[in-house]
């Protein structure tokens, strides 16, 4: 598990698969040991498979169920942050970027008062 909101998170780190904050907030992602990036419903299937419960998500691969599950997940992913954080992904991205800019300014200032 990786916290994309951690101060030391770097999307350019190969272990993070190039997943930016915006991409990470828009949908669940997984990066495999060989560096493949997996997105959306297949991540849940992979996670459940890792704990020997993969059979629970097999239905999501069936030809009739797969497009329905993907459609429902995409709707959930689009509005998830509105429900869980009270703000859209766009608003959260703007706040995140503003926080990063402010942190860079603080880090660049090397001010003695800031360290106290």
PDB file of C-alpha atoms in Angstrom:
ATOM      1  CA  UNK A   1       0.000   0.000   0.000  1.00  0.00           C
ATOM      2  CA  UNK A   2       1.209   3.473  -0.854  1.00  0.00           C
ATOM      3  CA  UNK A   3      -0.101   6.756   0.517  1.00  0.00           C
ATOM      4  CA  UNK A   4      -0.277   9.153  -2.428  1.00  0.00           C
ATOM      5  CA  UNK A   5      -0.779  12.025   0.019  1.00  0.00           C
ATOM      6  CA  UNK A   6       2.457  11.326   1.911  1.00  0.00           C
ATOM      7  CA  UNK A   7       4.968  14.171   1.858  1.00  0.00           C
ATOM      8  CA  UNK A   8       7.595  11.896   0.337  1.00  0.00           C
ATOM      9  CA  UNK A   9       5.359  10.389  -2.372  1.00  0.00           C
ATOM     10  CA  UNK A  10       6.968  10.739  -5.790  1.00  0.00           C
ATOM     11  CA  UNK A  11       5.032   9.633  -8.865  1.00  0.00           C
ATOM     12  CA  UNK A  12       8.325   9.460 -10.777  1.00  0.00           C
ATOM     13  CA  UNK A  13       9.635   6.718  -8.471  1.00  0.00           C
ATOM     14  CA  UNK A  14       9.416   3.501 -10.538  1.00  0.00           C
ATOM     15  CA  UNK A  15       7.773   1.754  -7.587  1.00  0.00           C
ATOM     16  CA  UNK A  16       4.863   4.194  -7.949  1.00  0.00           C
ATOM     17  CA  UNK A  17       4.293   3.433 -11.626  1.00  0.00           C
ATOM     18  CA  UNK A  18       3.971   7.071 -12.688  1.00  0.00           C
ATOM     19  CA  UNK A  19       0.682   7.407 -10.811  1.00  0.00           C
ATOM     20  CA  UNK A  20       0.088  11.073 -10.093  1.00  0.00           C
ATOM     21  CA  UNK A  21      -2.089  12.298  -7.263  1.00  0.00           C
ATOM     22  CA  UNK A  22      -4.900  13.021  -9.727  1.00  0.00           C
ATOM     23  CA  UNK A  23      -4.736   9.559 -11.327  1.00  0.00           C
ATOM     24  CA  UNK A  24      -4.525   7.911  -7.919  1.00  0.00           C
ATOM     25  CA  UNK A  25      -7.557   9.759  -6.653  1.00  0.00           C
ATOM     26  CA  UNK A  26      -9.554   9.061  -9.818  1.00  0.00           C
ATOM     27  CA  UNK A  27      -9.248   5.259  -9.579  1.00  0.00           C
ATOM     28  CA  UNK A  28      -7.588   2.548  -7.552  1.00  0.00           C
ATOM     29  CA  UNK A  29      -4.246   1.390  -8.969  1.00  0.00           C
ATOM     30  CA  UNK A  30      -1.801  -1.405  -8.284  1.00  0.00           C
ATOM     31  CA  UNK A  31       1.769  -1.788  -9.455  1.00  0.00           C
ATOM     32  CA  UNK A  32       2.957  -5.371  -9.768  1.00  0.00           C
ATOM     33  CA  UNK A  33       6.447  -6.552  -8.852  1.00  0.00           C
ATOM     34  CA  UNK A  34       7.389  -6.421 -12.542  1.00  0.00           C
ATOM     35  CA  UNK A  35       6.185  -2.799 -12.836  1.00  0.00           C
ATOM     36  CA  UNK A  36       2.862  -3.341 -14.599  1.00  0.00           C
ATOM     37  CA  UNK A  37       0.193  -0.790 -13.678  1.00  0.00           C
ATOM     38  CA  UNK A  38      -3.292  -2.172 -13.090  1.00  0.00           C
ATOM     39  CA  UNK A  39      -6.295   0.123 -12.713  1.00  0.00           C
ATOM     40  CA  UNK A  40      -9.898  -0.213 -11.558  1.00  0.00           C
ATOM     41  CA  UNK A  41     -11.831  -3.412 -10.873  1.00  0.00           C
ATOM     42  CA  UNK A  42      -8.922  -5.734 -11.797  1.00  0.00           C
ATOM     43  CA  UNK A  43      -7.041  -4.324  -8.771  1.00  0.00           C
ATOM     44  CA  UNK A  44      -9.688  -5.728  -6.437  1.00  0.00           C
ATOM     45  CA  UNK A  45      -9.522  -9.096  -8.187  1.00  0.00           C
ATOM     46  CA  UNK A  46      -5.724  -9.109  -7.817  1.00  0.00           C
ATOM     47  CA  UNK A  47      -5.915  -8.122  -4.147  1.00  0.00           C
ATOM     48  CA  UNK A  48      -8.474 -10.799  -3.355  1.00  0.00           C
ATOM     49  CA  UNK A  49      -6.421 -13.334  -5.292  1.00  0.00           C
ATOM     50  CA  UNK A  50      -3.397 -12.501  -3.127  1.00  0.00           C
ATOM     51  CA  UNK A  51      -5.312 -13.516   0.000  1.00  0.00           C
ATOM     52  CA  UNK A  52      -6.722 -16.673  -1.609  1.00  0.00           C
ATOM     53  CA  UNK A  53     -10.202 -15.186  -2.097  1.00  0.00           C
ATOM     54  CA  UNK A  54      -9.879 -14.551  -5.824  1.00  0.00           C
ATOM     55  CA  UNK A  55     -12.933 -16.673  -6.487  1.00  0.00           C
ATOM     56  CA  UNK A  56     -15.052 -13.837  -5.042  1.00  0.00           C
ATOM     57  CA  UNK A  57     -14.129 -11.582  -7.941  1.00  0.00           C
ATOM     58  CA  UNK A  58     -14.214 -14.144 -10.758  1.00  0.00           C
ATOM     59  CA  UNK A  59     -17.722 -12.968 -11.602  1.00  0.00           C
ATOM     60  CA  UNK A  60     -16.220  -9.591 -12.610  1.00  0.00           C
ATOM     61  CA  UNK A  61     -14.418 -11.312 -15.500  1.00  0.00           C
ATOM     62  CA  UNK A  62     -17.531 -12.930 -16.977  1.00  0.00           C
ATOM     63  CA  UNK A  63     -18.457 -11.394 -20.355  1.00  0.00           C
ATOM     64  CA  UNK A  64     -21.905 -10.264 -19.226  1.00  0.00           C
ATOM     65  CA  UNK A  65     -20.870  -9.013 -15.782  1.00  0.00           C
ATOM     66  CA  UNK A  66     -17.569  -7.322 -16.680  1.00  0.00           C
ATOM     67  CA  UNK A  67     -18.972  -4.253 -18.510  1.00  0.00           C
ATOM     68  CA  UNK A  68     -21.661  -3.764 -15.863  1.00  0.00           C
ATOM     69  CA  UNK A  69     -19.152  -3.966 -12.996  1.00  0.00           C
ATOM     70  CA  UNK A  70     -16.729  -1.638 -14.813  1.00  0.00           C
ATOM     71  CA  UNK A  71     -19.537   0.857 -15.477  1.00  0.00           C
ATOM     72  CA  UNK A  72     -20.657   0.830 -11.841  1.00  0.00           C
ATOM     73  CA  UNK A  73     -17.084   1.123 -10.556  1.00  0.00           C
ATOM     74  CA  UNK A  74     -16.400   4.091 -12.842  1.00  0.00           C
ATOM     75  CA  UNK A  75     -19.474   5.890 -11.494  1.00  0.00           C
ATOM     76  CA  UNK A  76     -18.403   5.107  -7.920  1.00  0.00           C
ATOM     77  CA  UNK A  77     -14.824   6.245  -8.597  1.00  0.00           C
ATOM     78  CA  UNK A  78     -16.004   9.510 -10.126  1.00  0.00           C
ATOM     79  CA  UNK A  79     -18.090  10.473  -7.084  1.00  0.00           C
ATOM     80  CA  UNK A  80     -16.239   8.611  -4.303  1.00  0.00           C
ATOM     81  CA  UNK A  81     -14.436  11.660  -2.965  1.00  0.00           C
ATOM     82  CA  UNK A  82     -17.627  13.711  -2.906  1.00  0.00           C
ATOM     83  CA  UNK A  83     -19.058  11.132  -0.520  1.00  0.00           C
ATOM     84  CA  UNK A  84     -15.968  10.350   1.537  1.00  0.00           C
ATOM     85  CA  UNK A  85     -14.284  13.763   1.636  1.00  0.00           C
ATOM     86  CA  UNK A  86     -16.993  16.222   0.738  1.00  0.00           C
ATOM     87  CA  UNK A  87     -15.162  17.490  -2.341  1.00  0.00           C
ATOM     88  CA  UNK A  88     -14.685  16.535  -5.968  1.00  0.00           C
ATOM     89  CA  UNK A  89     -11.437  15.101  -7.283  1.00  0.00           C
ATOM     90  CA  UNK A  90     -10.807  18.407  -9.096  1.00  0.00           C
ATOM     91  CA  UNK A  91     -11.051  20.369  -5.836  1.00  0.00           C
ATOM     92  CA  UNK A  92      -8.839  17.880  -3.984  1.00  0.00           C
ATOM     93  CA  UNK A  93      -6.214  18.036  -6.743  1.00  0.00           C
ATOM     94  CA  UNK A  94      -6.149  21.850  -6.604  1.00  0.00           C
ATOM     95  CA  UNK A  95      -5.796  21.770  -2.798  1.00  0.00           C
ATOM     96  CA  UNK A  96      -3.051  19.126  -3.022  1.00  0.00           C
ATOM     97  CA  UNK A  97      -1.104  21.128  -5.623  1.00  0.00           C
ATOM     98  CA  UNK A  98      -1.460  24.341  -3.563  1.00  0.00           C
ATOM     99  CA  UNK A  99      -0.161  22.499  -0.502  1.00  0.00           C
ATOM    100  CA  UNK A 100       2.842  21.221  -2.483  1.00  0.00           C
ATOM    101  CA  UNK A 101       3.627  24.735  -3.773  1.00  0.00           C
ATOM    102  CA  UNK A 102       3.419  26.162  -0.255  1.00  0.00           C
ATOM    103  CA  UNK A 103       5.635  23.373   1.105  1.00  0.00           C
ATOM    104  CA  UNK A 104       8.258  24.063  -1.599  1.00  0.00           C
ATOM    105  CA  UNK A 105       8.225  27.771  -0.702  1.00  0.00           C
ATOM    106  CA  UNK A 106       8.714  26.937   2.966  1.00  0.00           C
ATOM    107  CA  UNK A 107      11.482  24.457   2.164  1.00  0.00           C
ATOM    108  CA  UNK A 108      13.206  26.946  -0.176  1.00  0.00           C
ATOM    109  CA  UNK A 109      13.045  29.841   2.272  1.00  0.00           C
ATOM    110  CA  UNK A 110      15.529  28.304   4.753  1.00  0.00           C
ATOM    111  CA  UNK A 111      14.123  30.694   7.288  1.00  0.00           C
ATOM    112  CA  UNK A 112      15.309  30.452  10.901  1.00  0.00           C
ATOM    113  CA  UNK A 113      11.860  31.409  12.204  1.00  0.00           C
ATOM    114  CA  UNK A 114      10.232  28.521  10.295  1.00  0.00           C
ATOM    115  CA  UNK A 115      12.397  25.970  12.107  1.00  0.00           C
ATOM    116  CA  UNK A 116      11.360  27.142  15.569  1.00  0.00           C
TER     117      UNK A 116
END
